[in-house]
Short mmCIF file of C-alpha atoms in Angstrom, two decimals:
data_model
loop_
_atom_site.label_atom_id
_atom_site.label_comp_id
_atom_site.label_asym_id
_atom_site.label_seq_id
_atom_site.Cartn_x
_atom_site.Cartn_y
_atom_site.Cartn_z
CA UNK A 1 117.14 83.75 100.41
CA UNK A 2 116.23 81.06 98.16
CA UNK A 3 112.73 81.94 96.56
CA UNK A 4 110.29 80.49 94.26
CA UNK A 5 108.46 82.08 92.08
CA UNK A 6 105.76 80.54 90.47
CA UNK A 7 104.30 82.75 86.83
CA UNK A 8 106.75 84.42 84.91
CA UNK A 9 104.11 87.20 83.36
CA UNK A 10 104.96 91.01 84.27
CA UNK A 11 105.00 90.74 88.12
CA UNK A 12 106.52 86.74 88.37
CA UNK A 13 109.29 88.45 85.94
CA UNK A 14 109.75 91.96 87.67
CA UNK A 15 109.96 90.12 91.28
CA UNK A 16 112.63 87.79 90.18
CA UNK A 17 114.72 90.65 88.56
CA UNK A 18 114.28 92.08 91.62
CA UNK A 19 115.24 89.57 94.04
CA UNK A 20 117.86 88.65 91.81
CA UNK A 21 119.57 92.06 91.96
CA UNK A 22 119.79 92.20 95.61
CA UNK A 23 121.51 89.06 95.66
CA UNK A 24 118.88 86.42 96.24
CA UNK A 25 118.78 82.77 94.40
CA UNK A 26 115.31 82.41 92.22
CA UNK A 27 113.54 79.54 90.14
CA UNK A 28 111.06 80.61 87.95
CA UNK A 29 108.29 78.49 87.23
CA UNK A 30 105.91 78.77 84.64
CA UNK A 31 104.13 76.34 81.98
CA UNK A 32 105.11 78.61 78.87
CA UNK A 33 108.45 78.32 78.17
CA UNK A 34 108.24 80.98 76.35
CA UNK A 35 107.70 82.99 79.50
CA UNK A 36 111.38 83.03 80.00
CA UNK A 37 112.27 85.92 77.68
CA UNK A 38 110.81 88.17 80.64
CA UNK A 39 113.75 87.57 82.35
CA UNK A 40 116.70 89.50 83.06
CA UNK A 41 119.89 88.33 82.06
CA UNK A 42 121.18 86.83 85.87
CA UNK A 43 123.53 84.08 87.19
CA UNK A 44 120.96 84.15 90.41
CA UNK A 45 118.01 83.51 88.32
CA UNK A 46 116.85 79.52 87.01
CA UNK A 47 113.67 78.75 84.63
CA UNK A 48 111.42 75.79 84.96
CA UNK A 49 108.77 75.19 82.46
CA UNK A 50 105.93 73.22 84.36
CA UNK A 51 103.19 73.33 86.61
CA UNK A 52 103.62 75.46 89.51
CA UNK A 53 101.51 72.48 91.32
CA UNK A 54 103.58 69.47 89.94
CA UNK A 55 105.85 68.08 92.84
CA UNK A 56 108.75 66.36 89.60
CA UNK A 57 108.77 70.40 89.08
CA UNK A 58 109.36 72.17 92.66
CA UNK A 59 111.84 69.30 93.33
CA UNK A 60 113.67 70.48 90.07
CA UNK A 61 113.47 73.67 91.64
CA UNK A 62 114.48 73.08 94.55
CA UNK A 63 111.72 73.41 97.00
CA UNK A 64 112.95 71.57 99.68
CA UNK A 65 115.03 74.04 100.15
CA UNK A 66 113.37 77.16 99.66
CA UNK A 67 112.97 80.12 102.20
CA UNK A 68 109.89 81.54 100.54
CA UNK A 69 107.53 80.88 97.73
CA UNK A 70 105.18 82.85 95.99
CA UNK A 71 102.28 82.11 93.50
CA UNK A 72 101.49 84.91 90.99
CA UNK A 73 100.11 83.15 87.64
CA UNK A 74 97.19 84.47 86.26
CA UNK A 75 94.58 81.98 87.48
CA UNK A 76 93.45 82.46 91.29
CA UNK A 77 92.52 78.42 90.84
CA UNK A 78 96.59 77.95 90.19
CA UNK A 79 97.64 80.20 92.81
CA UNK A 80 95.39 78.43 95.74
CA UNK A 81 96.77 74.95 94.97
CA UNK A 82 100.85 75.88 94.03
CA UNK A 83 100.27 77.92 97.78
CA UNK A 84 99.11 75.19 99.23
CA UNK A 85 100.77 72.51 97.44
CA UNK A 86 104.43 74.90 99.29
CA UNK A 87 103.15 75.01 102.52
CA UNK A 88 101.44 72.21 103.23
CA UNK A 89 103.25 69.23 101.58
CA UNK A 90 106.70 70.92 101.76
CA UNK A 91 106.63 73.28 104.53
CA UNK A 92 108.07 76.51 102.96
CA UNK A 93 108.23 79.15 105.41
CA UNK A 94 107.27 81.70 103.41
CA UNK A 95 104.43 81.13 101.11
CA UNK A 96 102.49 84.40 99.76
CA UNK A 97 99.93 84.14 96.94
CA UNK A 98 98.16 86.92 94.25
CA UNK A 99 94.56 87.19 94.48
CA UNK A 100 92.29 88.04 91.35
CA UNK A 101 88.83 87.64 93.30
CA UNK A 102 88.82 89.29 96.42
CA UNK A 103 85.98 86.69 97.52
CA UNK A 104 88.30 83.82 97.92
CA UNK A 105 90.84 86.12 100.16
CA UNK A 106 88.57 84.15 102.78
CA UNK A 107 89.96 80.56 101.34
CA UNK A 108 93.76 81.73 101.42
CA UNK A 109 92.97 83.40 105.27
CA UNK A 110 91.66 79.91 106.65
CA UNK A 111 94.86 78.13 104.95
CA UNK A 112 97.06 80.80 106.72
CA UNK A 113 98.74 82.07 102.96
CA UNK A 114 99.06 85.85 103.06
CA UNK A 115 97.75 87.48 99.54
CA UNK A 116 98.09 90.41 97.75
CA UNK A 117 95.59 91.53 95.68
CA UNK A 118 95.68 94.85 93.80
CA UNK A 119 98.17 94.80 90.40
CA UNK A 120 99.44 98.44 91.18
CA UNK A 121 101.46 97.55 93.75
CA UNK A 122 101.55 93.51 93.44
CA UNK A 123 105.64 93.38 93.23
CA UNK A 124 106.83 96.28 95.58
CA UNK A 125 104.03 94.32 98.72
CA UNK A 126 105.49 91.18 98.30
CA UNK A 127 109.28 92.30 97.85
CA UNK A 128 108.42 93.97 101.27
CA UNK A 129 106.68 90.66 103.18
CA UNK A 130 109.49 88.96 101.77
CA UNK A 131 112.33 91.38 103.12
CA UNK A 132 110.57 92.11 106.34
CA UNK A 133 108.63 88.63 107.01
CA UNK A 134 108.26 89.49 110.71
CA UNK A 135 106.02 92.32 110.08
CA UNK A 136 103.45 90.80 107.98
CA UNK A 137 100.93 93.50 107.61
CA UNK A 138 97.39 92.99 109.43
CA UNK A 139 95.67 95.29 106.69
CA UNK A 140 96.93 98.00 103.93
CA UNK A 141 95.58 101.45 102.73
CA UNK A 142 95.37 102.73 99.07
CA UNK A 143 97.68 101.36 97.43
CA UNK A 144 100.11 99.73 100.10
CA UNK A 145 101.61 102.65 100.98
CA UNK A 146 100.08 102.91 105.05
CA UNK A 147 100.39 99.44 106.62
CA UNK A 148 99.45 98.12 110.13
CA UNK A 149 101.86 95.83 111.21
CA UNK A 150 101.81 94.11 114.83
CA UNK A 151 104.44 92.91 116.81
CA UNK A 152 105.49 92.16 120.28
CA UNK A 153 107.38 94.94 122.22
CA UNK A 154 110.81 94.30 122.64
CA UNK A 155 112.68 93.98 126.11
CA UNK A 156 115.08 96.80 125.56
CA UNK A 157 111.87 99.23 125.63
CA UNK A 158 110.15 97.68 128.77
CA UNK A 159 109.63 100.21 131.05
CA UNK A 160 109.63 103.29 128.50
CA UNK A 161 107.27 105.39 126.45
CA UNK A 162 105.85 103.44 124.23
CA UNK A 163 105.90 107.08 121.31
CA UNK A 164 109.73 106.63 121.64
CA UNK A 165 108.68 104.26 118.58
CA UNK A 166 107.22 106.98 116.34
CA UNK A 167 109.01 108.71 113.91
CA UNK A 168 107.05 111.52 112.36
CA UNK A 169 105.26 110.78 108.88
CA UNK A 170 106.98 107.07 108.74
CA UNK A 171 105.62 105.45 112.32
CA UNK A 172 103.10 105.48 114.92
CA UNK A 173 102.28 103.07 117.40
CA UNK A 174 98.16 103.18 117.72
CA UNK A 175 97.38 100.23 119.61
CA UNK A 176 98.74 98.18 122.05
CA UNK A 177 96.96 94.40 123.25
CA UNK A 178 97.77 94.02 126.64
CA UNK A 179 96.45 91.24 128.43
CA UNK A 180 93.96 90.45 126.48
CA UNK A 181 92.72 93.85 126.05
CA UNK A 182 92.94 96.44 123.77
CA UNK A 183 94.00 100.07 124.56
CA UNK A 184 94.80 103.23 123.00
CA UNK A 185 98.28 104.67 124.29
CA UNK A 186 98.38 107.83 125.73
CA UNK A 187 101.46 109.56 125.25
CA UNK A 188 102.66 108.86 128.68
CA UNK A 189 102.13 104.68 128.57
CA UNK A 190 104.89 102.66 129.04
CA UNK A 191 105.70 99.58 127.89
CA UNK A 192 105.11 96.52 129.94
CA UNK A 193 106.61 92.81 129.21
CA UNK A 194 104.23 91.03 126.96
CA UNK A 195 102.90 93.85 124.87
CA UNK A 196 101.80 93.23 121.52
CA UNK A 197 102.21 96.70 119.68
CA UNK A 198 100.00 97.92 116.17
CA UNK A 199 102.14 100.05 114.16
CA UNK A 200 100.75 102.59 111.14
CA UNK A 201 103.85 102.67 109.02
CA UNK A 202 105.12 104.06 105.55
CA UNK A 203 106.00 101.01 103.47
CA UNK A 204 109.07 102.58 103.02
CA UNK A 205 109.91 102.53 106.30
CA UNK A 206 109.62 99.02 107.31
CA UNK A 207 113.33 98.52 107.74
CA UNK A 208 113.49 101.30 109.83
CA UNK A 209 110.68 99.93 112.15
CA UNK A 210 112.53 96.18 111.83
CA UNK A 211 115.71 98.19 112.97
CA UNK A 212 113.93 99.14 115.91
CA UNK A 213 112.46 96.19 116.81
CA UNK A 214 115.61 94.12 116.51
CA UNK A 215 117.23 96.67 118.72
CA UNK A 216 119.53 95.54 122.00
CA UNK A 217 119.92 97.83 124.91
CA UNK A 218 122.99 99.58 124.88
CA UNK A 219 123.31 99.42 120.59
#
């Protein structure tokens, strides 16, 4: 992917080394340039020093281009408008955003940016939405290790149990929206076309669930 990372204080920094490692292209933004001795050492990885929010800057970095974007400065002010300033005006697909005061989380919800709020586990929740951006999690637990995730049931498990998705301690299906309503599955309920499934599942396991769900019949 091509990311954007705008704040290059300890999570901006540890993201990009991240990304960077597993082979991804990143421009840093940040207005200290200063901020740059955070980062590793990497062909993958670019520095900007501006405003996150300044459109001369994002074209430098190449936003029109980007597959994701994500604000993490230090100001929740900052981190609304850069968000919205990627999404809006330049359509990135991917746009997440870090949250100081959980009473704007409303704000970023209406605009349709995903956030992440506590520090403790800042990097490792966004370095999953990023790597699994189909299973955006519907809520968290402690300290992002449980998510819910939803998703629609694939056609290769039409017609079967719907617990041929868990995996002990890593996945569990515990809802399923069918038709408009809501049900608990019984360990007997199969799935019908249409389903849209609520997975409890280990953070860790996230690829295994994407696995499943990109899944053929037959593979």
């Amino acid at each position: 992917m091509k990311v954007i990372v705008v704040g290059c204080g300890r999570v901006g920094s540890t993201l990009a080394g991240l990304l960077a490692a597993e082979g991804h292209d990143v421009q840093v933004v940040d207005r200290r340039g200063q901020a740059a001795r955070r980062l590793p050492d990497s062909p993958r990885i670019r520095f900007h020093e501006g405003n996150g929010f300044s459109r001369a800057v994002l074209r430098a970095a190449g936003i029109e281009h980007a597959d994701a974007f994500v604000a993490v400065t230090s100001g929740d002010n900052s981190n609304i408008v850069c968000a919205r300033t990627a999404k809006e005006t330049y359509r990135v697909p991917i746009v997440l955003a870090r949250i100081y005061d959980p009473r704007r989380a409303d704000i970023y919800c209406e605009l349709g940016i995903p956030t992440i709020a506590s520090v403790r586990w800042t990097v490792h929740q966004i370095h999953q939405m990023l790597l699994h951006r189909h299973l955006s999690p519907e809520l968290s637990f402690g300290n992002g290790e449980t998510l819910l995730v939803r998703s629609e049931v694939p056609d290769y498990l039409i017609g079967r149990r719907l617990t041929e998705f868990d995996v002990d301690g890593e996945i569990r299906v515990v809802e399923v929206t069918r038709a408009g309503r809501s049900l608990v599955p019984a360990h007997s309920t199969p799935a019908r076309a249409g389903d849209l499934v609520t997975f409890a599942v280990a953070a860790t396991a996230l690829g295994r669930l994407r696995g499943f769900l990109d899944k053929e019949l037959g593979t």
